[in-house]
Short mmCIF file of C-alpha atoms and ligand atoms in Angstrom, two decimals:
data_model
loop_
_atom_site.label_atom_id
_atom_site.label_comp_id
_atom_site.label_asym_id
_atom_site.label_seq_id
_atom_site.Cartn_x
_atom_site.Cartn_y
_atom_site.Cartn_z
CA UNK A 5 0.66 0.29 0.01
CA UNK A 6 2.09 3.02 -1.30
CA UNK A 7 0.77 6.89 -0.69
CA UNK A 8 2.51 9.55 -2.65
CA UNK A 9 4.81 11.42 -0.66
CA UNK A 10 2.91 14.93 -0.93
CA UNK A 11 -0.93 12.75 0.17
CA UNK A 12 1.48 11.96 3.76
CA UNK A 13 2.18 15.75 3.89
CA UNK A 14 -1.34 16.68 3.13
CA UNK A 15 -3.16 14.46 5.46
CA UNK A 16 -0.19 15.17 8.60
CA UNK A 17 -0.90 19.15 7.38
CA UNK A 18 -5.26 18.83 7.22
CA UNK A 19 -5.13 16.92 10.57
CA UNK A 20 -2.81 19.08 12.33
CA UNK A 21 -4.86 22.11 11.46
CA UNK A 22 -8.72 21.11 10.70
CA UNK A 23 -7.52 23.28 7.33
CA UNK A 24 -6.62 22.53 3.84
CA UNK A 25 -2.98 23.16 2.90
CA UNK A 26 -1.85 23.60 -0.50
CA UNK A 27 1.70 21.81 -0.78
CA UNK A 28 4.30 22.48 -3.48
CA UNK A 29 7.05 21.78 -4.36
CA UNK A 30 10.50 23.77 -4.57
CA UNK A 31 12.16 23.88 -7.67
CA UNK A 32 14.64 20.48 -7.92
CA UNK A 33 11.96 18.63 -5.83
CA UNK A 34 10.36 17.33 -2.75
CA UNK A 35 14.61 17.22 -1.24
CA UNK A 36 15.02 20.70 -2.54
CA UNK A 37 12.23 21.83 0.09
CA UNK A 38 7.95 22.38 -0.71
CA UNK A 39 5.86 25.34 0.58
CA UNK A 40 3.15 25.51 2.02
CA UNK A 41 -0.16 27.53 1.86
CA UNK A 42 -4.75 27.28 3.23
CA UNK A 43 -5.50 26.38 0.20
CA UNK A 44 -9.03 28.53 0.49
CA UNK A 45 -6.71 31.41 1.18
CA UNK A 46 -3.85 30.80 -1.29
CA UNK A 47 -0.30 31.37 -1.31
CA UNK A 48 -1.43 35.87 -1.51
CA UNK A 49 -3.47 36.50 0.52
CA UNK A 50 -2.37 34.11 3.55
CA UNK A 51 -0.05 32.96 5.39
CA UNK A 52 3.31 30.55 3.64
CA UNK A 53 5.49 28.85 4.81
CA UNK A 54 8.83 27.22 3.15
CA UNK A 55 11.19 24.57 4.69
CA UNK A 56 14.34 24.15 2.54
CA UNK A 57 17.93 22.26 3.82
CA UNK A 58 20.09 24.57 5.84
CA UNK A 59 23.52 24.26 5.99
CA UNK A 60 24.92 19.98 6.48
CA UNK A 61 22.56 18.63 8.69
CA UNK A 62 19.64 20.79 9.22
CA UNK A 63 16.70 22.35 7.73
CA UNK A 64 14.63 25.71 8.16
CA UNK A 65 11.27 26.74 7.93
CA UNK A 66 9.84 30.16 7.67
CA UNK A 67 6.26 31.89 8.10
CA UNK A 68 5.74 34.75 6.51
CA UNK A 69 2.26 36.30 5.22
CA UNK A 70 1.85 36.78 1.60
CA UNK A 71 1.02 40.73 0.04
CA UNK A 72 -2.55 40.48 0.06
CA UNK A 73 -2.97 39.09 3.99
CA UNK A 74 -5.11 42.53 4.75
CA UNK A 75 -8.35 40.69 5.20
CA UNK A 76 -6.49 37.69 7.21
CA UNK A 77 -4.68 39.51 9.46
CA UNK A 78 -7.52 42.00 10.10
CA UNK A 79 -9.05 38.03 11.46
CA UNK A 80 -6.63 37.72 13.48
CA UNK A 81 -6.09 40.48 15.24
CA UNK A 82 -9.76 39.24 16.43
CA UNK A 83 -8.67 36.11 17.96
CA UNK A 84 -9.85 35.24 21.00
CA UNK A 85 -7.58 35.12 24.33
CA UNK A 86 -7.79 31.27 24.83
CA UNK A 87 -6.24 30.88 20.56
CA UNK A 88 -4.08 33.21 21.47
CA UNK A 89 -2.83 31.12 23.94
CA UNK A 90 -3.05 28.12 22.44
CA UNK A 91 -1.58 29.20 19.33
CA UNK A 92 1.61 30.54 20.85
CA UNK A 93 1.77 27.18 22.51
CA UNK A 94 1.87 25.51 19.26
CA UNK A 95 4.96 27.90 18.37
CA UNK A 96 6.20 26.88 21.75
CA UNK A 97 6.23 23.13 21.23
CA UNK A 98 7.91 24.06 18.16
CA UNK A 99 10.68 25.95 19.88
CA UNK A 100 11.44 22.62 22.72
CA UNK A 101 12.93 20.87 19.87
CA UNK A 102 14.14 23.18 17.29
CA UNK A 103 15.81 27.00 17.35
CA UNK A 104 12.50 29.14 16.56
CA UNK A 105 12.30 33.13 16.75
CA UNK A 106 9.14 35.05 15.53
CA UNK A 107 10.31 38.33 13.85
CA UNK A 108 10.96 40.94 16.51
CA UNK A 109 9.56 39.18 19.29
CA UNK A 110 9.48 37.68 22.12
CA UNK A 111 8.91 33.89 22.12
CA UNK A 112 5.89 33.94 24.77
CA UNK A 113 3.87 37.11 23.34
CA UNK A 114 4.24 37.94 20.52
CA UNK A 115 0.99 38.64 18.39
CA UNK A 116 0.50 38.92 14.41
CA UNK A 117 0.26 42.98 14.09
CA UNK A 118 0.67 42.94 10.26
CA UNK A 119 2.09 41.46 7.66
CA UNK A 120 6.01 42.50 9.04
CA UNK A 121 5.13 39.09 11.31
CA UNK A 122 7.39 36.31 10.10
CA UNK A 123 8.31 32.62 11.79
CA UNK A 124 12.19 30.97 11.62
CA UNK A 125 12.80 27.58 13.24
CA UNK A 126 16.03 25.10 12.20
CA UNK A 127 15.62 21.93 12.31
CA UNK A 128 18.29 19.88 13.09
CA UNK A 129 18.44 16.14 11.70
CA UNK A 130 20.78 13.80 14.13
CA UNK A 131 20.47 10.58 12.92
CA UNK A 132 18.43 10.54 9.49
CA UNK A 133 20.79 12.88 6.60
CA UNK A 134 18.41 15.83 5.66
CA UNK A 135 18.80 15.30 1.78
CA UNK A 136 16.22 12.50 2.06
CA UNK A 137 12.36 12.11 1.87
CA UNK A 138 11.66 11.11 5.44
CA UNK A 139 13.70 13.59 6.49
CA UNK A 140 11.75 17.18 4.70
CA UNK A 141 8.85 14.57 5.86
CA UNK A 142 10.03 14.36 9.92
CA UNK A 143 10.18 18.91 9.74
CA UNK A 144 7.08 18.97 8.58
CA UNK A 145 5.83 17.20 11.08
CA UNK A 146 7.20 18.93 13.74
CA UNK A 147 8.04 21.95 12.36
CA UNK A 148 5.79 22.67 9.67
CA UNK A 149 2.52 21.40 10.81
CA UNK A 150 2.21 23.05 15.03
CA UNK A 151 3.36 26.32 13.28
CA UNK A 152 0.54 26.29 10.54
CA UNK A 153 -2.01 24.31 13.55
CA UNK A 154 -1.24 28.10 15.61
CA UNK A 155 -2.09 30.25 12.01
CA UNK A 156 -5.35 27.99 12.04
CA UNK A 157 -6.10 28.44 15.34
CA UNK A 158 -5.36 32.46 14.67
CA UNK A 159 -7.97 32.56 11.58
CA UNK A 160 -10.62 30.15 13.57
CA UNK A 161 -10.79 27.67 10.33
CA UNK A 162 -14.50 25.88 11.88
CA UNK A 163 -13.85 22.97 14.24
CA UNK A 164 -16.69 20.72 12.77
CA UNK A 165 -19.13 20.65 15.77
CA UNK A 166 -21.29 17.64 16.76
CA UNK A 167 -24.69 17.89 16.27
CA UNK A 168 -25.63 15.33 19.49
CA UNK A 169 -23.54 18.64 21.47
CA UNK A 170 -26.79 20.80 21.89
CA UNK A 171 -29.20 18.91 23.67
CA UNK A 172 -26.62 18.92 26.87
CA UNK A 173 -27.09 22.09 28.28
CA UNK A 174 -24.43 24.25 29.96
CA UNK A 175 -23.18 22.83 33.44
CA UNK A 176 -24.59 25.97 35.96
CA UNK A 177 -21.71 27.61 37.67
CA UNK A 178 -19.15 25.42 35.24
CA UNK A 179 -17.89 25.12 32.46
CA UNK A 180 -20.64 24.36 29.07
CA UNK A 181 -20.26 21.07 28.02
CA UNK A 182 -20.03 22.10 24.69
CA UNK A 183 -16.81 24.24 26.18
CA UNK A 184 -14.76 21.56 26.67
CA UNK A 185 -16.70 19.73 23.51
CA UNK A 186 -15.18 21.87 20.78
CA UNK A 187 -11.90 21.85 22.80
CA UNK A 188 -11.76 18.11 22.57
CA UNK A 189 -12.79 17.97 19.25
CA UNK A 190 -10.50 20.94 17.82
CA UNK A 191 -7.61 19.39 16.00
CA UNK A 192 -5.26 22.01 17.11
CA UNK A 193 -5.81 20.84 20.65
CA UNK A 194 -5.45 17.75 20.02
CA UNK A 195 -1.93 18.07 17.74
CA UNK A 196 -0.27 20.57 20.88
CA UNK A 197 -1.41 17.73 23.44
CA UNK A 198 0.35 14.81 21.61
CA UNK A 199 2.81 16.77 21.26
CA UNK A 200 3.20 17.24 24.73
CA UNK A 201 2.06 14.23 26.10
CA UNK A 202 3.15 11.29 23.60
CA UNK A 203 0.10 9.05 22.27
CA UNK A 204 -0.40 6.82 25.12
CA UNK A 205 -3.39 6.59 27.05
CA UNK A 206 -3.15 8.58 30.34
CA UNK A 207 -4.53 5.95 31.98
CA UNK A 208 -4.29 2.48 30.84
CA UNK A 209 -1.00 3.12 29.20
CA UNK A 210 -1.69 1.76 25.58
CA UNK A 211 -0.52 3.34 22.60
CA UNK A 212 -3.46 2.85 19.88
CA UNK A 213 -0.85 2.90 16.92
CA UNK A 214 1.23 -0.31 19.40
CA UNK A 215 -1.88 -2.77 19.35
CA UNK A 216 -3.83 -1.90 15.35
CA UNK A 217 -1.29 -0.68 13.61
CA UNK A 218 -2.06 1.89 10.83
CA UNK A 219 -5.88 2.40 12.15
CA UNK A 220 -4.13 3.08 15.51
CA UNK A 221 -5.27 7.07 15.40
CA UNK A 222 -7.58 6.98 17.89
CA UNK A 223 -5.81 8.21 20.98
CA UNK A 224 -8.38 11.47 22.08
CA UNK A 225 -8.12 14.54 23.75
CA UNK A 226 -9.49 14.59 27.02
CA UNK A 227 -9.94 18.17 28.94
CA UNK A 228 -9.51 17.88 32.74
CA UNK A 229 -12.14 19.34 34.85
CA UNK A 230 -10.95 18.89 38.21
CA UNK A 231 -12.92 19.48 41.15
CA UNK A 232 -11.20 21.98 41.92
CA UNK A 233 -11.35 24.82 39.82
CA UNK A 234 -15.42 24.57 40.66
CA UNK A 235 -14.45 26.47 43.58
CA UNK A 236 -11.22 28.47 42.23
CA UNK A 237 -11.88 29.07 38.59
CA UNK A 238 -8.08 29.48 36.35
CA UNK A 239 -8.07 30.29 32.94
CA UNK A 240 -8.34 27.34 30.36
CA UNK A 241 -4.13 26.67 29.91
CA UNK A 242 -4.28 24.07 26.84
CA UNK A 243 -0.17 22.51 28.05
CA UNK A 244 -1.71 21.31 31.06
CA UNK A 245 -5.81 20.81 30.72
CA UNK A 246 -6.47 17.82 27.83
CA UNK A 247 -4.43 14.94 28.70
CA UNK A 248 -4.80 12.37 25.79
CA UNK A 249 -6.68 8.77 26.94
CA UNK A 250 -7.60 5.86 24.45
CA UNK A 251 -11.02 6.03 23.47
CA UNK A 252 -11.59 3.23 25.88
CA UNK A 253 -10.96 5.13 28.72
CA UNK A 254 -12.46 8.49 27.71
CA UNK A 255 -15.19 6.91 27.48
CA UNK A 256 -15.39 5.41 30.80
CA UNK A 257 -14.44 8.46 32.31
CA UNK A 258 -17.43 10.02 30.80
CA UNK A 259 -19.49 8.38 32.34
CA UNK A 260 -19.96 9.86 35.22
CA UNK A 261 -22.27 13.42 34.65
CA UNK A 262 -21.79 16.23 34.11
CA UNK A 263 -18.08 15.90 35.84
CA UNK A 264 -16.36 13.07 34.69
CA UNK A 265 -14.50 11.26 37.12
CA UNK A 266 -10.28 12.37 37.22
CA UNK A 267 -8.50 9.78 35.59
CA UNK A 268 -6.77 8.90 39.32
CA UNK A 269 -9.97 8.05 39.91
CA UNK A 270 -10.67 6.07 37.28
CA UNK A 271 -7.52 4.15 37.47
CA UNK A 272 -8.25 3.47 41.33
CA UNK A 273 -11.50 1.56 39.83
CA UNK A 274 -9.68 -0.59 37.68
CA UNK A 275 -6.91 -1.35 40.26
CA UNK A 276 -4.37 0.19 39.19
CA UNK A 277 -1.72 1.62 41.10
CA UNK A 278 1.29 4.63 39.91
CA UNK A 279 3.94 2.55 39.28
ZN1 ZN B 22 -6.75 3.44 28.37
ZN1 ZN B 23 -13.31 14.35 27.75
#
């Protein structure tokens, strides 16, 4: 079962960003680098990221806005605090493994003010030759996808909502179920959660990719709602409040409503002890 590199890259970009991304190869093909942009905005009306070989062992990724991006920049300037926070977290997750710079700004509090905004990231390959398809695909996964996901979050690409969510009324005095569901289904939250916490279920330790092979991309994202938060509400933090759960454990924690069991409570019920 062979799928082309381009399809693989496009699929990872779509899954991670929740948007349709166009992929173009730079002159000379995949190994010379690639260029990606949001399909509906084209490469002049929105952010464009380019990946190129850099030195002997690295790739450099540069993200910049096209010449006619005024409209999308206005949309981004109106992004909500939570979206901005998630976008910054995604960029920070790249900075853990690559050298990342936001032009003229700090990594912790950058904003997109105008078309001069740019991000550059240098990703060094330690074990594989950067001049291979595999290396390009790895840089794509580790750098391009999260950077474009950050932009997708700021632009506000729609997260598909499940119609049944409307049936559950908001929980009084706490976060509404719809808000939690939106966070759990947002592909950018999922991407961030998996990049930070890995692909194993926080409760039973299962890695669905190991159990189900290529059909195992089914790990889900759960939003922790500790009871303490009800008494002492604090701002949402995607890096702390989201954990990966396998579909079974996720289903199990949500058998209690409105507040799901905590991972610790379920582990106790399952007889799992902290190692
Ligand atoms: Zn599990
Ligand atoms: Zn959940």
